[in-house]
Amino acid sequence: MPIESSTQNEIQLSREQLRQVQAIHNETGQPLNEVLVTLGLASPTLALELLARQTGLPLVHIAERDINPQVIALIPTELAFRHQTLPLSLTGRTLVVALANPFDTSAADDLRFVTGYDIELVFANPVDVHRFVEEYYTRRMIADTTEDEVQVLDDTDDEIGDLETMAREATVVKFVNLILRQAVQERASDVHVEPFEKGMQVRYRIDGILHEVSSPPRRLQSAIISRLKIMANLDIAERRKPQDGRIKTRIAGREIDIRMSTVPTLYGESVVLRLLDRSAMNFGLADIGLLPTMQRQLEQLITIPHGMVLATGPTGSGKTTTLYAALRAAYSVEKKILTIEDPVEYQLNGVNQIQVHPAIGLTFAAGLRHVLRQDPDIIMVGEIRDSETAEIAVHSALTGHLVFSTLHTNDAASAVTRLLEMDIEPYLVASSVEAVIAQRLVRSICTHCKEPRPDTDTVYAKLAGSGFPISAQDTLYIGRGCDQCKQSGYRGRSGIYELLMMDNALRPLVMERAPSSAVRTVAIQHGMLTLREDGWQKVLAGITTVEEVIRVTRQDDIEPVEDD
């Protein structure tokens, strides 16, 4: 047995198990309770209880109401981050402090020496401790930053040497690290650093929605942007032209790739950081939100010897994730898989991935030509952007290769029209395309505060005549809002899809250059669910809410406006 126990209350870790847990924690930075869950030693709830029992510390749950800024100020920022400690209350001469790592034996001595108080340690969920330490000590560091700590430069100052020195100041380096660490902790996909007339704004995109966080004072703007540029190996002297770069870093034991983009604006350079967590990209087809029937159809598609499968949708709709999941499912030692991407977002085991480099002539089209000489079985083209790439991809699908790619269209049927607009002959499109999957991402209801929605009757009335397949017996859910989801009611995202299978009913329409509306109508008649209809299924399954489906889909999904 992994844990020696006769009853749940008597569960204890053996010394060997404890050593293994500590070793993994030290190597990866993964919280101890998560290590226990990963190793199969305990459930998430039991893991926290087990650690508390092992160390003899009381287990507490931290909520927003437990945070007192005056008590927070008793522990220096550096010490709070070093030990991941959060002061909760002060009674007389006793300071109660929550620890993320209950085995941190030096924490009490350091805190007692620095604060002068008696220290009472308690254990709390490391996720909560990390989140509150990041949030409150970031605010405190911003408030404590003075003009003397960082040299103030005007936006028009051309002393680049001073600017570079400023960007390497401890305060600036620490603040940039805090921005990145907090973004990873809060599962942000993007970080926006934006200058405005009256100040600088920092926002995180979490589950597709932007959230404002504590922002630095305006006087640190040049230093922070220069620090990010240095990390991405960009030219800090160039502030008039857009630049793109990449940062590879390790945050909280996780390998993070960061794509950085800068553009000049009226009040300085605006920076957007796209965070790519390598360890988080472990999705299979069963994990991306496909309904069972659609999952089986996709699993059959990836076994065909040749043809083209397209994923469509706007930027940020999860197309790359879907194609990566398909490639992972298609991989075997008998098949050679090659990809051409811009950029390579995640590394896939057993897959040869090529990064396009237009500056040296390595475009999608040029790369695809060379890939065909590598004897591939399966090819993924990151995006079909032009006629040349489209033509090569189509001919590749017709000459014995299974080709995956993406297009920017609003629905599945429009992908066919887009290929025709790229001057691909209708008979080639009809012969090569096997399927098109369109998708959007909806926020998932937080499982920690999920409950039947109290306004179900009102929702029924609003949806009358909308085609939403509900009855009085159905139960709809909503997230009440809790600390885990930052009171939003949502945590994580799931896909909604429509899968157009090219069959004998659709091919004649393609040959006749029929508008996408006609293709879509026939596809629906043959069983294709629209994005909104698939979304309704996710609502009835308690995965997301009616509001989310309406937000990301259009009312005329069933009867779109005809193409010009």
XYZ file of C-alpha atoms in Angstrom:
564
model
C 0.000 0.000 0.000
C 1.317 3.509 -0.818
C 0.165 4.799 2.580
C 0.268 2.630 5.651
C -3.102 2.936 7.349
C -6.042 1.057 8.712
C -8.409 4.020 8.844
C -8.312 7.375 7.160
C -7.593 9.164 10.440
C -4.507 7.027 11.038
C -2.870 7.579 7.641
C 0.813 8.459 7.918
C 3.621 8.823 5.433
C 6.525 6.430 5.728
C 10.017 7.932 5.849
C 10.744 6.699 2.327
C 7.539 8.238 0.982
C 8.309 11.510 2.734
C 11.829 11.525 1.258
C 10.423 10.915 -2.228
C 7.850 13.695 -1.866
C 10.480 16.155 -0.620
C 12.866 15.231 -3.454
C 10.238 15.863 -6.134
C 9.233 19.121 -4.453
C 12.846 20.330 -4.330
C 13.477 19.371 -7.962
C 10.319 20.725 -9.576
C 8.984 23.332 -7.143
C 5.605 21.561 -7.207
C 3.701 22.088 -3.921
C 3.959 19.175 -1.499
C 0.239 18.439 -1.514
C 0.212 18.300 -5.321
C 3.156 15.889 -5.256
C 1.178 13.588 -2.962
C -1.768 13.661 -5.373
C 0.491 13.102 -8.414
C 2.101 10.078 -6.773
C -1.310 8.649 -5.930
C -0.651 8.808 -2.203
C -3.737 10.851 -1.327
C -6.719 12.756 -2.681
C -6.428 16.585 -2.857
C -8.334 17.078 0.405
C -6.611 14.255 2.234
C -3.168 15.447 1.070
C -3.525 18.692 3.017
C -4.783 16.879 6.116
C -1.971 14.365 5.867
C 0.750 17.033 5.691
C -0.748 18.911 8.616
C -0.946 15.722 10.691
C 2.612 14.740 9.739
C 4.009 18.046 11.057
C 1.576 18.599 13.905
C 0.518 22.008 12.539
C -3.129 23.153 12.532
C -4.678 23.169 9.058
C -6.442 26.434 8.177
C -8.381 27.662 5.157
C -7.444 31.186 4.078
C -10.104 33.480 2.644
C -9.908 37.085 1.474
C -11.501 38.265 4.709
C -8.585 36.799 6.699
C -6.065 39.199 5.160
C -5.172 42.248 7.245
C -2.841 44.735 5.467
C -1.494 45.964 8.818
C -0.497 42.415 9.776
C 0.910 41.812 6.275
C 3.274 44.737 6.830
C 4.897 42.995 9.830
C 6.865 40.618 7.586
C 9.306 42.011 4.987
C 8.510 41.231 1.343
C 11.744 39.328 0.749
C 11.153 37.073 3.765
C 7.545 36.404 2.786
C 8.615 35.230 -0.662
C 11.608 33.245 0.587
C 9.559 31.140 2.992
C 6.165 31.535 1.250
C 4.654 32.717 4.514
C 1.515 34.755 5.057
C 0.870 36.499 8.410
C -2.773 36.101 9.427
C -3.230 37.698 12.848
C -1.440 39.306 15.781
C -2.658 38.641 19.319
C -0.565 40.264 21.995
C 3.032 39.250 21.200
C 2.035 36.193 19.109
C 2.022 36.416 15.298
C 0.094 33.637 13.539
C 1.708 32.798 10.202
C 0.516 30.394 7.484
C 3.149 28.275 5.725
C 3.011 26.779 2.243
C 5.704 24.236 3.176
C 5.097 22.828 6.674
C 8.568 21.238 6.670
C 10.325 24.620 6.392
C 12.063 24.361 9.763
C 13.970 27.632 9.448
C 10.873 29.787 8.854
C 9.911 30.269 12.518
C 13.441 31.243 13.602
C 13.848 33.749 10.752
C 10.438 35.290 11.377
C 11.006 35.488 15.138
C 14.380 37.179 14.660
C 13.162 39.733 12.089
C 9.783 40.630 13.625
C 10.584 40.310 17.334
C 7.295 38.474 17.911
C 6.539 34.978 19.102
C 5.605 32.925 16.031
C 2.727 30.448 15.845
C 2.851 28.445 12.626
C -0.171 27.003 10.848
C -0.417 25.117 7.556
C -2.603 26.244 4.643
C -3.203 25.168 1.060
C 0.004 26.219 -0.770
C -2.068 27.522 -3.694
C -3.818 29.972 -1.366
C -0.584 31.040 0.317
C 1.204 31.608 -2.995
C -1.723 33.586 -4.400
C -2.134 35.917 -1.437
C 1.618 36.421 -0.992
C 1.925 37.379 -4.670
C -1.063 39.700 -4.594
C -0.507 41.563 -1.345
C 3.267 41.800 -1.317
C 3.278 42.971 -4.935
C 0.982 45.805 -3.911
C 3.190 46.572 -0.962
C 6.346 46.617 -3.067
C 4.732 49.048 -5.507
C 3.643 51.310 -2.659
C 7.100 51.204 -1.067
C 8.979 52.010 -4.295
C 10.329 55.557 -4.168
C 12.019 57.870 -6.616
C 15.348 57.182 -4.876
C 15.179 53.445 -5.527
C 14.930 53.738 -9.303
C 16.401 56.500 -11.409
C 13.677 58.500 -13.120
C 14.093 58.990 -16.873
C 11.855 60.915 -19.195
C 10.279 58.939 -22.040
C 12.378 60.940 -24.497
C 15.658 60.318 -22.684
C 18.180 58.844 -25.097
C 20.689 57.761 -22.475
C 20.361 54.074 -23.342
C 23.240 53.123 -21.066
C 21.392 54.620 -18.102
C 18.205 52.919 -19.190
C 19.913 49.532 -19.305
C 21.447 50.123 -15.874
C 18.039 51.109 -14.579
C 16.483 47.934 -15.981
C 18.956 45.841 -14.010
C 18.200 47.515 -10.668
C 17.090 45.040 -8.017
C 13.698 46.664 -7.547
C 12.858 46.530 -11.255
C 14.111 42.953 -11.657
C 12.098 41.880 -8.634
C 8.941 43.555 -9.875
C 9.177 41.968 -13.342
C 9.733 38.573 -11.717
C 6.653 39.147 -9.555
C 4.535 39.989 -12.596
C 5.572 36.766 -14.329
C 5.310 34.572 -11.241
C 1.863 35.856 -10.368
C 0.701 35.408 -13.976
C 1.769 31.755 -13.942
C 0.230 31.236 -10.503
C -3.112 32.614 -11.691
C -3.082 30.545 -14.929
C -2.843 33.603 -17.186
C -2.332 32.970 -20.897
C -1.229 36.541 -21.640
C 0.192 39.511 -19.757
C -0.561 43.017 -21.057
C 1.729 45.868 -19.944
C 0.175 49.069 -21.271
C 1.243 52.711 -20.866
C -1.378 55.436 -20.632
C -1.298 59.171 -19.957
C -1.981 58.899 -16.239
C -0.262 55.634 -15.459
C 0.753 52.151 -16.421
C -1.680 49.251 -16.492
C -0.936 45.539 -16.070
C -3.617 43.020 -16.997
C -3.733 39.225 -17.092
C -5.870 37.260 -19.532
C -7.309 34.398 -17.487
C -9.687 31.941 -19.139
C -10.015 34.327 -22.080
C -11.003 37.396 -20.023
C -8.700 40.295 -19.100
C -8.314 41.134 -15.388
C -6.511 44.200 -14.057
C -3.911 43.605 -11.353
C -1.802 45.868 -9.166
C 0.104 48.123 -11.528
C 3.485 49.832 -11.122
C 3.847 53.609 -10.891
C 4.303 55.525 -14.138
C 7.919 56.354 -13.266
C 8.921 52.683 -13.583
C 7.493 52.292 -17.082
C 10.712 52.623 -19.096
C 12.684 50.451 -16.696
C 10.125 47.612 -16.675
C 9.762 47.540 -20.461
C 13.536 47.674 -20.895
C 13.944 44.798 -18.435
C 11.507 42.678 -20.454
C 13.331 43.593 -23.673
C 16.682 42.557 -22.183
C 15.171 39.203 -21.151
C 13.868 38.693 -24.719
C 17.152 39.821 -26.353
C 15.467 42.778 -28.037
C 17.000 46.149 -28.862
C 16.211 48.447 -25.939
C 17.326 51.453 -27.977
C 14.613 50.837 -30.592
C 11.366 52.330 -29.331
C 9.791 53.445 -32.630
C 9.277 50.056 -34.311
C 7.413 46.912 -33.219
C 9.627 44.043 -32.051
C 9.055 40.357 -31.332
C 11.124 38.137 -29.085
C 11.082 35.075 -26.879
C 11.938 34.440 -23.242
C 12.663 30.996 -21.825
C 12.397 30.830 -18.079
C 11.599 28.590 -15.149
C 8.888 29.747 -12.764
C 7.779 27.779 -9.707
C 9.554 24.696 -11.057
C 7.782 24.886 -14.434
C 9.350 25.503 -17.831
C 7.659 28.548 -19.350
C 8.166 29.866 -22.884
C 7.158 33.501 -23.279
C 6.484 35.143 -26.642
C 6.912 38.884 -26.374
C 5.513 41.557 -28.690
C 6.084 45.310 -28.423
C 4.400 48.113 -30.365
C 4.913 51.874 -29.987
C 1.875 53.809 -28.714
C 1.187 57.440 -27.877
C 2.517 57.123 -24.328
C 5.264 54.551 -24.802
C 5.669 50.927 -25.803
C 2.845 48.476 -25.184
C 4.002 44.933 -24.371
C 2.073 41.675 -24.605
C 3.548 38.453 -23.246
C 2.059 35.103 -24.330
C 2.824 32.462 -21.671
C 3.282 28.902 -22.905
C 3.550 26.337 -20.126
C 5.241 23.219 -21.516
C 4.126 21.064 -18.602
C 0.472 22.021 -19.154
C 0.318 20.797 -22.749
C -0.655 17.197 -22.047
C -4.072 17.229 -23.658
C -5.446 14.259 -25.539
C -8.610 14.120 -27.601
C -10.489 13.012 -24.479
C -9.460 16.172 -22.603
C -10.478 19.027 -24.908
C -14.260 18.884 -24.475
C -15.410 16.791 -27.439
C -18.760 15.039 -27.230
C -18.332 11.225 -27.449
C -19.677 10.936 -31.005
C -17.427 13.716 -32.290
C -14.409 12.270 -30.493
C -14.963 8.926 -32.215
C -15.210 10.665 -35.593
C -11.905 12.469 -35.013
C -10.228 9.282 -33.834
C -11.282 7.662 -37.104
C -10.027 10.642 -39.135
C -6.488 10.439 -37.781
C -6.218 6.832 -38.990
C -6.949 7.589 -42.674
C -3.906 7.275 -44.967
C -4.307 10.603 -46.761
C -6.477 13.698 -46.929
C -6.768 17.068 -45.202
C -8.282 17.904 -41.811
C -8.712 21.617 -41.079
C -9.293 23.419 -37.780
C -10.912 26.846 -37.997
C -11.732 29.655 -35.629
C -10.426 33.055 -34.513
C -7.073 33.581 -32.819
C -7.091 32.100 -29.321
C -9.884 29.605 -29.956
C -7.707 26.551 -29.226
C -7.022 25.353 -32.778
C -3.382 24.513 -32.078
C -4.331 22.592 -28.935
C -6.817 20.511 -30.944
C -4.265 19.714 -33.645
C -1.601 18.844 -31.058
C -4.070 16.484 -29.375
C -4.768 14.873 -32.757
C -1.048 14.485 -33.505
C -0.448 12.964 -30.088
C -3.243 10.466 -30.733
C -1.906 9.712 -34.233
C 1.704 9.135 -33.155
C 3.248 5.700 -33.416
C 6.732 4.436 -34.205
C 5.471 3.331 -37.632
C 4.627 6.902 -38.686
C 6.817 9.925 -39.340
C 5.183 13.198 -38.305
C 6.505 16.619 -39.333
C 5.120 20.041 -38.432
C 5.757 23.551 -39.776
C 4.747 26.193 -37.248
C 5.004 29.913 -36.530
C 6.063 29.707 -33.805
C 6.551 26.222 -32.343
C 4.412 26.633 -29.228
C 4.948 23.268 -27.532
C 7.356 20.415 -28.072
C 5.791 17.060 -28.940
C 7.678 13.835 -28.265
C 8.459 11.888 -31.412
C 7.416 14.736 -33.719
C 9.858 16.697 -35.919
C 8.870 20.358 -35.548
C 10.094 23.144 -37.839
C 9.925 26.853 -37.028
C 9.286 29.121 -40.016
C 11.775 31.949 -40.556
C 10.592 34.303 -43.309
C 13.703 36.498 -43.017
C 15.810 33.677 -44.497
C 13.139 32.434 -46.870
C 11.788 29.609 -44.706
C 8.072 30.314 -45.162
C 5.198 27.866 -44.746
C 5.235 27.153 -48.487
C 9.016 26.719 -48.708
C 9.112 24.580 -45.588
C 6.283 22.411 -46.853
C 8.155 21.708 -50.093
C 11.201 20.516 -48.177
C 9.109 18.530 -45.699
C 7.689 16.462 -48.553
C 11.220 15.226 -49.276
C 11.506 13.909 -45.710
C 9.200 10.946 -46.379
C 6.470 12.014 -43.898
C 3.249 10.156 -43.202
C 1.542 13.015 -41.365
C 2.152 16.737 -41.844
C 0.865 19.640 -39.791
C 1.001 23.127 -41.321
C 0.486 25.736 -38.617
C -1.669 27.949 -40.822
C -2.673 28.187 -44.468
C -2.176 31.881 -45.148
C -1.780 32.146 -48.913
C -2.535 30.448 -52.208
C 0.915 28.910 -52.531
C 0.734 27.163 -49.166
C -2.849 26.075 -49.841
C -1.919 24.559 -53.202
C 1.037 22.585 -51.833
C -1.017 21.378 -48.833
C -3.859 20.200 -51.083
C -1.524 18.344 -53.436
C 0.223 16.785 -50.410
C -3.136 15.473 -49.201
C -3.803 13.997 -52.633
C -0.421 12.263 -52.907
C -0.549 9.990 -49.888
C -0.130 12.297 -46.871
C -2.471 13.105 -44.003
C -2.355 16.888 -43.622
C -3.554 18.897 -40.620
C -3.771 22.679 -40.776
C -5.709 25.750 -39.623
C -7.661 28.524 -41.324
C -9.118 31.724 -39.917
C -12.830 31.362 -40.668
C -15.885 31.756 -38.468
C -17.395 28.334 -39.092
C -16.580 24.994 -40.679
C -18.413 25.529 -43.968
C -16.581 28.802 -44.635
C -13.261 26.930 -44.783
C -14.304 25.401 -48.098
C -15.122 28.854 -49.504
C -11.798 30.227 -48.242
C -9.839 27.571 -50.134
C -11.770 28.363 -53.306
C -10.970 32.058 -52.815
C -7.284 31.058 -52.716
C -7.678 29.850 -56.321
C -7.721 26.156 -55.463
C -9.787 24.300 -58.065
C -13.113 23.021 -56.735
C -12.391 19.412 -57.711
C -9.127 19.551 -55.714
C -10.903 20.894 -52.620
C -13.650 18.275 -52.895
C -11.102 15.477 -53.302
C -8.593 16.527 -50.617
C -10.601 17.886 -47.669
C -11.912 15.127 -45.423
C -13.214 17.197 -42.525
C -13.304 20.683 -41.039
C -13.645 21.325 -37.311
C -14.633 24.800 -36.117
C -14.279 25.702 -32.473
C -14.520 28.277 -29.700
C -13.500 28.248 -26.048
C -15.995 28.749 -23.240
C -15.187 29.195 -19.567
C -15.915 26.167 -17.399
C -17.980 26.434 -14.236
C -15.747 26.362 -11.155
C -16.089 22.922 -9.585
C -15.406 24.343 -6.097
C -18.523 26.543 -6.041
C -20.764 24.916 -8.663
C -24.445 24.867 -7.746
C -27.875 24.746 -9.437
C -28.660 28.246 -10.619
C -31.435 29.921 -8.641
C -32.805 31.902 -11.611
C -33.529 28.878 -13.805
C -37.129 29.944 -14.475
C -35.955 33.342 -15.682
C -33.386 31.728 -17.955
C -36.043 29.409 -19.412
C -38.210 32.418 -20.240
C -35.347 34.303 -21.925
C -34.432 31.273 -24.029
C -37.960 30.656 -25.250
C -37.889 30.264 -29.019
C -34.059 30.215 -29.167
C -33.864 26.524 -29.989
C -32.157 25.713 -26.688
C -33.209 22.085 -25.991
C -34.290 22.377 -22.365
C -37.267 21.200 -20.359
C -38.580 21.891 -16.887
C -36.841 18.724 -15.661
C -33.355 19.913 -16.653
C -31.018 21.437 -14.098
C -28.741 24.317 -15.113
C -25.657 25.223 -13.098
C -23.657 28.296 -12.270
C -20.577 29.099 -10.201
C -21.415 30.949 -6.995
C -17.936 32.510 -6.791
C -15.151 31.532 -4.391
C -11.477 32.103 -3.647
C -10.457 29.366 -6.097
C -12.018 31.210 -9.055
C -11.451 34.741 -7.707
C -15.222 35.153 -7.293
C -15.811 34.803 -11.054
C -17.690 31.482 -10.928
C -15.440 30.094 -13.684
C -12.167 28.202 -13.630
C -10.542 26.754 -16.756
C -11.946 26.484 -20.272
C -13.488 23.857 -22.516
C -14.054 23.719 -26.257
C -17.287 23.778 -28.198
C -17.126 22.395 -31.729
C -18.820 21.762 -35.021
C -17.439 18.981 -37.202
C -18.172 19.054 -40.921
C -17.475 15.695 -42.553
C -16.970 15.949 -46.310
C -19.290 13.335 -47.805
C -21.003 12.563 -51.100
C -23.761 15.068 -50.334
C -21.323 17.967 -49.874
C -18.787 17.276 -52.631
C -21.167 18.204 -55.495
C -21.862 21.540 -53.765
C -18.133 22.243 -53.579
C -17.724 21.377 -57.235
C -20.495 23.862 -58.056
C -18.846 26.605 -55.913
C -21.969 26.786 -53.760
C -21.931 29.464 -51.018
C -20.923 28.417 -47.546
C -24.519 28.847 -46.333
C -25.660 26.096 -48.711
C -22.819 23.802 -47.627
C -23.673 24.484 -44.000
C -27.387 23.791 -44.468
C -26.738 20.401 -46.065
C -24.157 19.513 -43.401
C -26.701 20.281 -40.671
C -29.293 18.154 -42.476
C -26.787 15.291 -42.346
C -26.292 15.583 -38.592
C -23.674 18.297 -38.012
C -24.145 20.137 -34.721
C -23.518 23.890 -34.910
C -21.225 25.592 -32.427
C -24.212 26.884 -30.475
C -25.940 23.498 -30.440
C -22.759 21.834 -29.179
C -22.556 24.583 -26.566
C -26.100 23.842 -25.404
C -25.045 20.226 -24.831
C -22.201 21.479 -22.613
C -24.676 23.651 -20.681
C -26.980 20.689 -20.047
C -23.958 18.635 -18.949
C -23.131 21.294 -16.327
C -19.788 22.184 -17.943
C -20.511 25.818 -18.777
C -23.290 28.394 -18.639
C -25.855 29.736 -21.069
C -24.176 33.150 -20.930
C -20.836 31.737 -22.033
C -22.291 29.950 -25.055
C -24.144 33.089 -26.118
C -20.973 35.160 -25.633
C -18.804 33.139 -28.029
C -21.371 32.063 -30.643
C -23.623 34.045 -32.910
C -27.409 34.015 -33.077
C -27.434 33.134 -36.786
C -25.290 30.014 -36.384
C -28.001 27.957 -38.035
C -28.812 30.389 -40.833
C -25.673 32.439 -41.598
C -25.620 35.301 -44.063
C -24.689 34.082 -47.540
C -21.267 34.855 -48.938
C -20.916 37.750 -51.330
